């Protein structure tokens, strides 16, 4: 007996870490809408709602084709009443009034602009808005006291809000590599974060550093940072012990060696490549800031042969003249951005002992939702606690060792999902 036109419902497992989510997204209109609501919830300090929208968006992102009919969504996990209403509105009317009005709202726009400043979270932005500060200019004029991160964030606002390319990530990788091998030969650097997942753009570049001999990595971060600083590559850095006791979703039991785990939030000064041979009379009257000339000496100074050399790969560290005047004093704000021969780039560095490397690699590759779902799976389905340091089995009361991501997935009873399919 023939039924009317049959609609085949999609079917996906409930946890994002059970799904393969590539960068191919057949439902961008829907996922953009839900992501915007998630962002708005997060900016309003409603993390629970934020996660619900993120999970709903991730389910749609994992579907093998576009959603055209609500019936296709029957039985799908993580789609709450609210998300379903938004999807329905978009399928029926082409837009969701809630999404559109959120997008237009002054509060949302101000929160986005202000939290777009590196070092500014939703609470700070909210406080400023209540004090009548909605724009960068109002913030600059307000006399608000800014911490070092926020000062750097404001100064390099445009650069830090412009997506990074793979080429820029690679150029940063060469610099980090040079720094690390200079201070500890044999140390290993791995690209993590979105670029490891195959993303073509990113908001920062993430690296994990280790050494095959346990313990050799101790004290490495401060040496790497000193080297980078001495070469004039750092516009800002803050190095912290990774005290994941402080983090909200850290596991119950920290491993004994947690205090060796360090991270550095930084802003790099990356010399732009495409300047090569395009502009300039050689000797920069054009450039009023001698510090810039000094740093880029390898890339732009005099000789013809220099012109063929890509700036990031070539400047051996020692040949580079040291920057004498460290700061750029905000002068670039008055210069047109096009002429600035460098850009600011957010870089995250993490140092892990080799015994925790697999956990750190898995934990820093993301996506954020994939990580959250891995931890939820571990806790709810396996009675285990997963962190970027270790996996603890609460039933056996012991840590489970792993030297690869594959082993961790196996411990968790999950099929291995490669980085390129963790784009939940
Ligand atoms: P873009 O940088 O926006 O391109 O995406 P991304 O996926 O690289 O995001 P991000 O650099 O913010 O984070 C990369 C990974 O590091 C994600 O898996 C995060 O969960 C993880 N991460 C970020 N901050 C922390 C932290 O403070 N502690 C731990 N353990 N992990 C973090
Ligand atoms: Mn990243
Ligand atoms: Mn990062």
Short mmCIF file of C-alpha atoms and ligand atoms in Angstrom, two decimals:
data_model
loop_
_atom_site.label_atom_id
_atom_site.label_comp_id
_atom_site.label_asym_id
_atom_site.label_seq_id
_atom_site.Cartn_x
_atom_site.Cartn_y
_atom_site.Cartn_z
CA UNK A 1 0.00 0.00 0.00
CA UNK A 2 1.54 3.24 -1.19
CA UNK A 3 2.03 5.99 1.35
CA UNK A 4 2.28 9.58 0.19
CA UNK A 5 5.71 10.99 -0.61
CA UNK A 6 7.97 9.33 1.86
CA UNK A 7 10.31 11.45 3.91
CA UNK A 8 13.35 9.65 5.14
CA UNK A 9 14.41 10.80 8.57
CA UNK A 10 18.09 11.38 9.24
CA UNK A 11 19.69 9.33 11.94
CA UNK A 12 22.77 10.26 13.98
CA UNK A 13 24.19 9.14 17.32
CA UNK A 14 23.66 11.52 20.26
CA UNK A 15 27.21 12.41 21.21
CA UNK A 16 29.24 14.52 18.81
CA UNK A 17 32.26 12.33 19.58
CA UNK A 18 30.39 9.37 18.04
CA UNK A 19 29.90 11.25 14.79
CA UNK A 20 32.16 12.16 11.90
CA UNK A 21 31.80 15.88 11.30
CA UNK A 22 33.81 17.17 8.37
CA UNK A 23 34.06 20.78 7.25
CA UNK A 24 31.41 20.09 4.64
CA UNK A 25 28.19 21.51 6.01
CA UNK A 26 24.95 21.10 4.06
CA UNK A 27 22.95 23.23 6.47
CA UNK A 28 24.90 26.44 6.91
CA UNK A 29 21.82 28.67 7.06
CA UNK A 30 20.42 26.64 9.94
CA UNK A 31 23.72 26.15 11.75
CA UNK A 32 24.61 29.84 11.41
CA UNK A 33 21.28 30.74 12.97
CA UNK A 34 21.65 28.33 15.88
CA UNK A 35 25.28 29.32 16.39
CA UNK A 36 24.26 32.95 16.63
CA UNK A 37 21.72 32.10 19.33
CA UNK A 38 24.40 30.06 21.09
CA UNK A 39 26.78 32.98 20.94
CA UNK A 40 24.14 35.34 22.25
CA UNK A 41 23.39 33.00 25.16
CA UNK A 42 27.10 32.69 25.98
CA UNK A 43 27.54 36.44 25.83
CA UNK A 44 24.61 36.76 28.23
CA UNK A 45 26.17 34.30 30.65
CA UNK A 46 23.59 31.64 29.90
CA UNK A 47 25.98 28.81 29.27
CA UNK A 48 23.38 26.07 29.54
CA UNK A 49 21.32 27.54 26.75
CA UNK A 50 24.50 28.16 24.80
CA UNK A 51 25.50 24.50 24.92
CA UNK A 52 22.00 23.40 23.93
CA UNK A 53 22.14 25.54 20.77
CA UNK A 54 25.72 24.39 20.07
CA UNK A 55 24.65 20.74 20.30
CA UNK A 56 21.67 21.34 18.03
CA UNK A 57 23.88 23.12 15.47
CA UNK A 58 26.40 20.26 15.64
CA UNK A 59 23.71 17.68 14.87
CA UNK A 60 22.69 19.60 11.74
CA UNK A 61 26.32 20.08 10.76
CA UNK A 62 26.84 16.32 10.80
CA UNK A 63 23.94 15.53 8.45
CA UNK A 64 24.79 14.09 5.02
CA UNK A 65 22.44 16.47 3.19
CA UNK A 66 20.31 19.58 3.54
CA UNK A 67 17.22 19.62 5.73
CA UNK A 68 14.17 20.61 3.70
CA UNK A 69 11.36 19.15 5.76
CA UNK A 70 10.81 19.04 9.52
CA UNK A 71 9.88 15.36 9.19
CA UNK A 72 13.50 14.57 8.36
CA UNK A 73 14.41 15.62 11.89
CA UNK A 74 12.19 13.12 13.68
CA UNK A 75 14.10 11.21 16.29
CA UNK A 76 17.28 13.27 15.98
CA UNK A 77 19.09 13.89 19.28
CA UNK A 78 19.82 17.29 20.86
CA UNK A 79 17.08 19.17 19.02
CA UNK A 80 15.07 20.86 21.74
CA UNK A 81 11.80 22.67 21.37
CA UNK A 82 13.50 26.02 20.97
CA UNK A 83 15.95 24.87 18.31
CA UNK A 84 13.18 23.08 16.41
CA UNK A 85 11.11 26.27 16.39
CA UNK A 86 14.03 28.22 14.93
CA UNK A 87 14.60 25.55 12.27
CA UNK A 88 10.91 25.47 11.39
CA UNK A 89 10.75 29.25 11.03
CA UNK A 90 13.71 29.22 8.68
CA UNK A 91 12.41 26.33 6.59
CA UNK A 92 8.96 27.93 6.31
CA UNK A 93 9.71 31.66 6.16
CA UNK A 94 13.33 31.74 5.14
CA UNK A 95 14.30 33.41 8.42
CA UNK A 96 13.78 33.25 12.15
CA UNK A 97 12.50 36.44 13.71
CA UNK A 98 14.32 35.65 16.94
CA UNK A 99 17.62 35.28 15.12
CA UNK A 100 17.07 38.42 13.08
CA UNK A 101 16.11 40.55 16.06
CA UNK A 102 19.05 39.24 18.08
CA UNK A 103 21.39 40.09 15.23
CA UNK A 104 19.99 43.63 15.09
CA UNK A 105 19.94 44.23 18.80
CA UNK A 106 22.23 46.96 20.06
CA UNK A 107 23.17 44.91 23.07
CA UNK A 108 24.29 41.92 21.00
CA UNK A 109 26.24 44.15 18.62
CA UNK A 110 28.00 45.92 21.49
CA UNK A 111 28.78 42.65 23.26
CA UNK A 112 30.32 41.29 20.06
CA UNK A 113 32.45 44.34 19.46
CA UNK A 114 33.69 44.52 23.04
CA UNK A 115 34.31 40.80 23.55
CA UNK A 116 36.09 40.91 20.19
CA UNK A 117 38.87 42.57 22.16
CA UNK A 118 41.41 39.96 23.24
CA UNK A 119 41.24 39.71 27.03
CA UNK A 120 37.65 40.91 27.33
CA UNK A 121 34.99 38.43 28.43
CA UNK A 122 31.24 38.77 28.56
CA UNK A 123 31.18 40.01 32.16
CA UNK A 124 33.57 42.86 31.50
CA UNK A 125 31.75 43.79 28.31
CA UNK A 126 28.45 43.75 30.15
CA UNK A 127 29.82 46.04 32.85
CA UNK A 128 31.11 48.48 30.27
CA UNK A 129 27.79 48.49 28.44
CA UNK A 130 26.02 49.33 31.70
CA UNK A 131 28.44 52.22 32.02
CA UNK A 132 27.47 53.45 28.57
CA UNK A 133 30.42 52.06 26.64
CA UNK A 134 29.32 50.39 23.40
CA UNK A 135 32.13 51.00 20.93
CA UNK A 136 35.91 50.84 20.79
CA UNK A 137 36.12 54.59 20.56
CA UNK A 138 33.91 55.04 23.61
CA UNK A 139 36.13 52.58 25.43
CA UNK A 140 39.28 54.46 24.43
CA UNK A 141 37.72 57.74 25.53
CA UNK A 142 36.33 56.38 28.77
CA UNK A 143 39.52 56.18 30.76
CA UNK A 144 38.58 52.65 31.85
CA UNK A 145 41.60 50.90 33.20
CA UNK A 146 42.60 48.03 30.95
CA UNK A 147 44.86 45.15 31.86
CA UNK A 148 47.86 44.29 29.70
CA UNK A 149 45.97 41.73 27.63
CA UNK A 150 43.13 44.16 26.96
CA UNK A 151 45.53 46.96 26.01
CA UNK A 152 47.18 44.67 23.48
CA UNK A 153 43.78 43.46 22.33
CA UNK A 154 42.55 46.98 21.71
CA UNK A 155 45.75 48.05 20.02
CA UNK A 156 45.70 45.10 17.60
CA UNK A 157 41.93 44.82 17.32
CA UNK A 158 41.66 44.75 13.53
CA UNK A 159 44.48 42.28 13.02
CA UNK A 160 43.19 39.93 15.69
CA UNK A 161 39.69 39.94 14.24
CA UNK A 162 40.84 39.19 10.70
CA UNK A 163 40.92 35.43 10.03
CA UNK A 164 44.30 33.79 9.67
CA UNK A 165 45.16 31.72 6.62
CA UNK A 166 46.90 28.35 6.46
CA UNK A 167 49.97 30.10 4.98
CA UNK A 168 50.10 32.43 7.97
CA UNK A 169 49.71 29.49 10.35
CA UNK A 170 52.62 27.76 8.59
CA UNK A 171 54.77 30.87 8.81
CA UNK A 172 54.10 31.07 12.54
CA UNK A 173 54.90 27.36 12.77
CA UNK A 174 58.35 27.97 11.30
CA UNK A 175 59.06 30.66 13.85
CA UNK A 176 57.88 28.50 16.75
CA UNK A 177 59.94 25.60 15.43
CA UNK A 178 63.03 27.76 15.24
CA UNK A 179 62.46 29.00 18.78
CA UNK A 180 61.92 25.52 20.19
CA UNK A 181 64.86 23.81 18.51
CA UNK A 182 67.13 26.70 19.48
CA UNK A 183 66.41 26.27 23.16
CA UNK A 184 65.89 22.48 23.31
CA UNK A 185 67.11 20.36 20.41
CA UNK A 186 65.01 17.23 20.05
CA UNK A 187 61.83 18.90 21.28
CA UNK A 188 58.78 18.28 19.09
CA UNK A 189 56.15 20.73 17.93
CA UNK A 190 52.67 19.74 16.82
CA UNK A 191 50.04 21.97 15.27
CA UNK A 192 46.75 21.58 17.14
CA UNK A 193 43.43 23.48 17.16
CA UNK A 194 41.37 24.23 14.09
CA UNK A 195 44.26 24.09 11.64
CA UNK A 196 44.97 20.49 12.66
CA UNK A 197 41.32 19.75 11.86
CA UNK A 198 41.90 21.03 8.34
CA UNK A 199 40.23 24.41 8.72
CA UNK A 200 41.33 26.92 6.12
CA UNK A 201 41.09 29.88 8.49
CA UNK A 202 41.41 30.40 12.20
CA UNK A 203 41.31 33.00 14.93
CA UNK A 204 44.67 31.87 16.30
CA UNK A 205 47.34 29.22 15.80
CA UNK A 206 47.72 26.51 18.44
CA UNK A 207 50.82 24.44 19.13
CA UNK A 208 51.67 21.64 21.49
CA UNK A 209 55.32 21.16 22.43
CA UNK A 210 56.90 18.11 24.06
CA UNK A 211 60.17 16.21 24.31
CA UNK A 212 60.56 12.43 23.90
CA UNK A 213 62.48 12.21 27.19
CA UNK A 214 60.12 12.78 30.09
CA UNK A 215 61.21 15.74 32.16
CA UNK A 216 63.33 17.42 29.48
CA UNK A 217 60.37 19.68 28.71
CA UNK A 218 60.50 21.24 32.18
CA UNK A 219 61.20 24.94 32.06
CA UNK A 220 60.90 24.88 28.28
CA UNK A 221 58.14 27.45 27.96
CA UNK A 222 60.01 30.27 29.61
CA UNK A 223 63.04 29.59 27.41
CA UNK A 224 60.94 29.57 24.26
CA UNK A 225 59.25 32.79 25.29
CA UNK A 226 62.58 34.45 26.10
CA UNK A 227 63.95 33.43 22.73
CA UNK A 228 60.89 34.76 20.89
CA UNK A 229 61.02 37.95 22.91
CA UNK A 230 64.71 38.50 22.20
CA UNK A 231 64.03 38.15 18.49
CA UNK A 232 61.24 40.71 18.59
CA UNK A 233 58.50 38.24 17.65
CA UNK A 234 56.23 38.87 20.62
CA UNK A 235 53.83 41.77 20.96
CA UNK A 236 52.27 40.23 24.07
CA UNK A 237 52.58 37.07 26.10
CA UNK A 238 51.22 35.66 29.29
CA UNK A 239 52.55 32.36 30.49
CA UNK A 240 50.59 30.40 33.05
CA UNK A 241 50.83 27.09 34.76
CA UNK A 242 47.99 25.02 33.52
CA UNK A 243 46.13 24.76 36.77
CA UNK A 244 43.16 22.85 35.55
CA UNK A 245 41.90 22.71 39.08
CA UNK A 246 40.65 26.18 38.27
CA UNK A 247 38.87 25.22 35.10
CA UNK A 248 35.17 24.58 35.36
CA UNK A 249 35.12 21.21 33.69
CA UNK A 250 38.38 19.73 34.85
CA UNK A 251 38.27 16.16 36.09
CA UNK A 252 37.90 15.18 39.71
CA UNK A 253 41.47 14.00 40.16
CA UNK A 254 44.46 15.91 38.87
CA UNK A 255 47.48 13.76 38.11
CA UNK A 256 50.43 14.34 40.39
CA UNK A 257 52.54 15.92 37.68
CA UNK A 258 49.99 18.48 36.56
CA UNK A 259 52.16 21.39 37.64
CA UNK A 260 54.56 20.76 34.77
CA UNK A 261 51.93 21.61 32.22
CA UNK A 262 52.32 25.15 30.96
CA UNK A 263 50.63 27.34 28.43
CA UNK A 264 51.29 30.68 26.86
CA UNK A 265 48.72 33.01 25.33
CA UNK A 266 50.55 35.31 23.01
CA UNK A 267 50.37 37.78 20.20
CA UNK A 268 53.03 37.39 17.54
CA UNK A 269 54.30 39.99 15.14
CA UNK A 270 54.27 38.31 11.74
CA UNK A 271 56.03 40.00 8.84
CA UNK A 272 53.79 39.92 5.79
CA UNK A 273 55.02 37.93 2.83
CA UNK A 274 53.28 39.63 -0.05
CA UNK A 275 55.21 42.83 0.45
CA UNK A 276 58.09 41.12 -1.25
CA UNK A 277 59.06 43.03 -4.33
CA UNK A 278 55.67 44.69 -4.64
CA UNK A 279 56.11 48.07 -3.04
CA UNK A 280 58.91 50.17 -2.02
CA UNK A 281 61.76 52.16 -2.72
CA UNK A 282 64.28 50.30 -0.61
CA UNK A 283 65.09 52.54 2.22
CA UNK A 284 61.97 53.27 4.02
CA UNK A 285 61.34 56.97 4.33
CA UNK A 286 57.92 55.50 3.90
CA UNK A 287 58.18 53.91 7.27
CA UNK A 288 58.48 56.24 10.19
CA UNK A 289 59.06 53.47 12.69
CA UNK A 290 62.62 52.21 12.77
CA UNK A 291 61.71 49.27 14.96
CA UNK A 292 59.76 47.75 12.09
CA UNK A 293 62.68 48.08 9.74
CA UNK A 294 64.89 46.40 12.24
CA UNK A 295 62.73 43.36 12.64
CA UNK A 296 62.16 42.91 8.96
CA UNK A 297 65.73 43.49 7.95
CA UNK A 298 66.08 40.00 6.57
CA UNK A 299 62.99 40.40 4.47
CA UNK A 300 63.51 43.80 2.98
CA UNK A 301 67.01 45.07 3.33
CA UNK A 302 69.06 46.07 0.35
CA UNK A 303 70.27 43.32 -1.88
CA UNK A 304 68.48 41.88 -4.87
CA UNK A 305 68.93 38.33 -3.67
CA UNK A 306 66.98 39.08 -0.55
CA UNK A 307 63.97 39.71 -2.71
CA UNK A 308 63.66 36.07 -3.60
CA UNK A 309 63.71 34.86 -0.09
CA UNK A 310 60.45 34.35 1.74
CA UNK A 311 60.64 36.34 4.93
CA UNK A 312 59.53 33.77 7.44
CA UNK A 313 61.68 30.87 6.45
CA UNK A 314 64.89 32.64 5.80
CA UNK A 315 65.94 34.93 8.54
CA UNK A 316 68.29 32.83 10.63
CA UNK A 317 67.67 33.95 14.14
CA UNK A 318 71.16 35.13 14.88
CA UNK A 319 71.45 37.20 11.76
CA UNK A 320 68.42 39.14 12.64
CA UNK A 321 69.25 42.39 14.30
CA UNK A 322 67.53 42.74 17.60
CA UNK A 323 64.81 45.21 17.96
CA UNK A 324 66.05 47.97 20.12
CA UNK A 325 62.88 49.78 20.84
CA UNK A 326 60.49 47.06 21.81
CA UNK A 327 57.14 48.73 21.51
CA UNK A 328 55.30 50.18 18.63
CA UNK A 329 53.55 52.71 20.73
CA UNK A 330 50.23 52.47 18.96
CA UNK A 331 51.54 54.39 15.99
CA UNK A 332 50.00 51.96 13.57
CA UNK A 333 46.57 53.20 14.50
CA UNK A 334 47.23 56.39 12.67
CA UNK A 335 48.75 54.66 9.66
CA UNK A 336 46.58 53.07 7.01
CA UNK A 337 46.53 49.34 7.69
CA UNK A 338 47.50 48.51 4.12
CA UNK A 339 50.98 49.90 4.61
CA UNK A 340 51.70 48.07 7.81
CA UNK A 341 54.32 45.47 6.86
CA UNK A 342 53.31 43.06 9.60
CA UNK A 343 50.24 41.75 11.33
CA UNK A 344 49.46 40.72 14.86
CA UNK A 345 48.58 37.03 15.28
CA UNK A 346 47.16 35.22 18.30
CA UNK A 347 49.25 32.15 19.11
CA UNK A 348 48.66 29.58 21.85
CA UNK A 349 51.57 27.46 23.02
CA UNK A 350 51.24 24.50 25.35
CA UNK A 351 54.05 22.39 26.75
CA UNK A 352 53.24 18.85 27.82
CA UNK A 353 55.38 16.06 29.23
CA UNK A 354 55.51 13.14 26.81
CA UNK A 355 53.54 10.93 29.24
CA UNK A 356 50.53 13.23 28.82
CA UNK A 357 51.11 14.11 25.19
CA UNK A 358 48.27 12.04 23.70
CA UNK A 359 45.78 13.57 26.12
CA UNK A 360 47.07 17.06 25.48
CA UNK A 361 46.94 16.51 21.72
CA UNK A 362 43.38 15.22 21.87
CA UNK A 363 42.37 18.00 24.26
CA UNK A 364 43.85 20.84 22.23
CA UNK A 365 42.70 19.72 18.79
CA UNK A 366 39.04 20.51 19.40
CA UNK A 367 36.54 21.44 18.30
CA UNK A 368 35.39 22.84 21.62
CA UNK A 369 32.09 21.03 21.35
CA UNK A 370 33.80 17.78 20.34
CA UNK A 371 35.96 18.07 23.48
CA UNK A 372 32.99 18.78 25.66
CA UNK A 373 31.14 15.81 24.23
CA UNK A 374 34.14 13.53 24.75
CA UNK A 375 34.20 14.48 28.42
CA UNK A 376 30.44 14.07 28.71
CA UNK A 377 30.64 10.66 27.07
CA UNK A 378 33.48 9.63 29.36
CA UNK A 379 31.64 10.75 32.47
CA UNK A 380 28.08 9.71 31.68
CA UNK A 381 28.60 6.58 29.64
CA UNK A 382 31.88 5.19 30.96
CA UNK A 383 32.26 6.55 34.51
CA UNK A 384 35.63 7.99 33.49
CA UNK A 385 37.14 11.47 33.83
CA UNK A 386 38.91 12.78 30.74
CA UNK A 387 41.10 15.87 30.70
CA UNK A 388 43.98 17.20 28.61
CA UNK A 389 46.26 15.47 31.09
CA UNK A 390 44.84 12.05 31.76
CA UNK A 391 41.97 9.58 31.71
CA UNK A 392 40.79 8.27 35.05
CA UNK A 393 38.60 5.21 35.36
CA UNK A 394 36.34 5.73 38.35
CA UNK A 395 35.22 2.09 38.38
CA UNK A 396 38.74 0.68 38.51
CA UNK A 397 40.04 3.66 40.51
CA UNK A 398 43.05 4.05 38.26
CA UNK A 399 44.49 6.11 35.43
CA UNK A 400 44.44 4.60 31.96
CA UNK A 401 47.65 5.20 30.05
CA UNK A 402 47.77 6.10 26.40
CA UNK A 403 50.49 7.06 23.96
CA UNK A 404 48.20 7.90 21.06
CA UNK A 405 44.79 9.41 20.43
CA UNK A 406 43.70 6.05 19.02
CA UNK A 407 44.32 4.41 22.40
CA UNK A 408 42.27 7.04 24.19
CA UNK A 409 39.30 6.50 21.88
CA UNK A 410 39.69 2.76 22.46
CA UNK A 411 39.72 3.20 26.26
CA UNK A 412 36.53 5.22 25.88
CA UNK A 413 34.88 2.54 23.75
CA UNK A 414 34.62 4.94 20.82
CA UNK A 415 35.47 4.47 17.17
CA UNK A 416 38.54 6.57 16.32
CA UNK A 417 37.58 9.89 14.76
CA UNK A 418 40.46 11.62 12.94
CA UNK A 419 41.00 15.36 13.48
CA UNK A 420 39.43 16.31 10.13
CA UNK A 421 36.18 14.71 11.31
CA UNK A 422 36.11 16.43 14.72
CA UNK A 423 34.62 19.64 13.33
CA UNK A 424 31.49 19.39 15.43
P1 LIG B 1 39.89 28.79 15.95
O1 LIG B 1 41.11 29.08 16.75
O2 LIG B 1 38.79 29.75 16.25
O3 LIG B 1 40.14 28.66 14.51
O4 LIG B 1 39.31 27.37 16.43
P2 LIG B 1 39.98 26.35 17.41
O5 LIG B 1 39.18 25.11 17.36
O6 LIG B 1 41.44 26.22 17.14
O7 LIG B 1 39.71 27.01 18.83
P3 LIG B 1 40.71 27.41 20.00
O8 LIG B 1 42.02 27.84 19.51
O9 LIG B 1 39.96 28.36 20.86
O10 LIG B 1 40.85 26.08 20.84
C1 LIG B 1 41.57 24.94 20.39
C2 LIG B 1 41.40 23.83 21.34
O11 LIG B 1 42.02 24.15 22.57
C3 LIG B 1 39.95 23.52 21.67
O12 LIG B 1 39.79 22.14 21.65
C4 LIG B 1 39.74 24.00 23.06
O13 LIG B 1 38.85 23.18 23.75
C5 LIG B 1 41.13 23.89 23.63
N1 LIG B 1 41.32 24.88 24.68
C6 LIG B 1 41.20 26.20 24.58
N2 LIG B 1 41.42 26.79 25.77
C7 LIG B 1 41.70 25.80 26.63
C8 LIG B 1 42.04 25.76 28.02
O14 LIG B 1 42.10 26.77 28.71
N3 LIG B 1 42.31 24.53 28.56
C9 LIG B 1 42.27 23.40 27.82
N4 LIG B 1 42.55 22.24 28.40
N5 LIG B 1 41.93 23.41 26.52
C10 LIG B 1 41.65 24.59 25.94
MN1 LIG B 2 42.73 27.83 17.46
MN1 LIG B 3 43.63 28.68 20.81
#
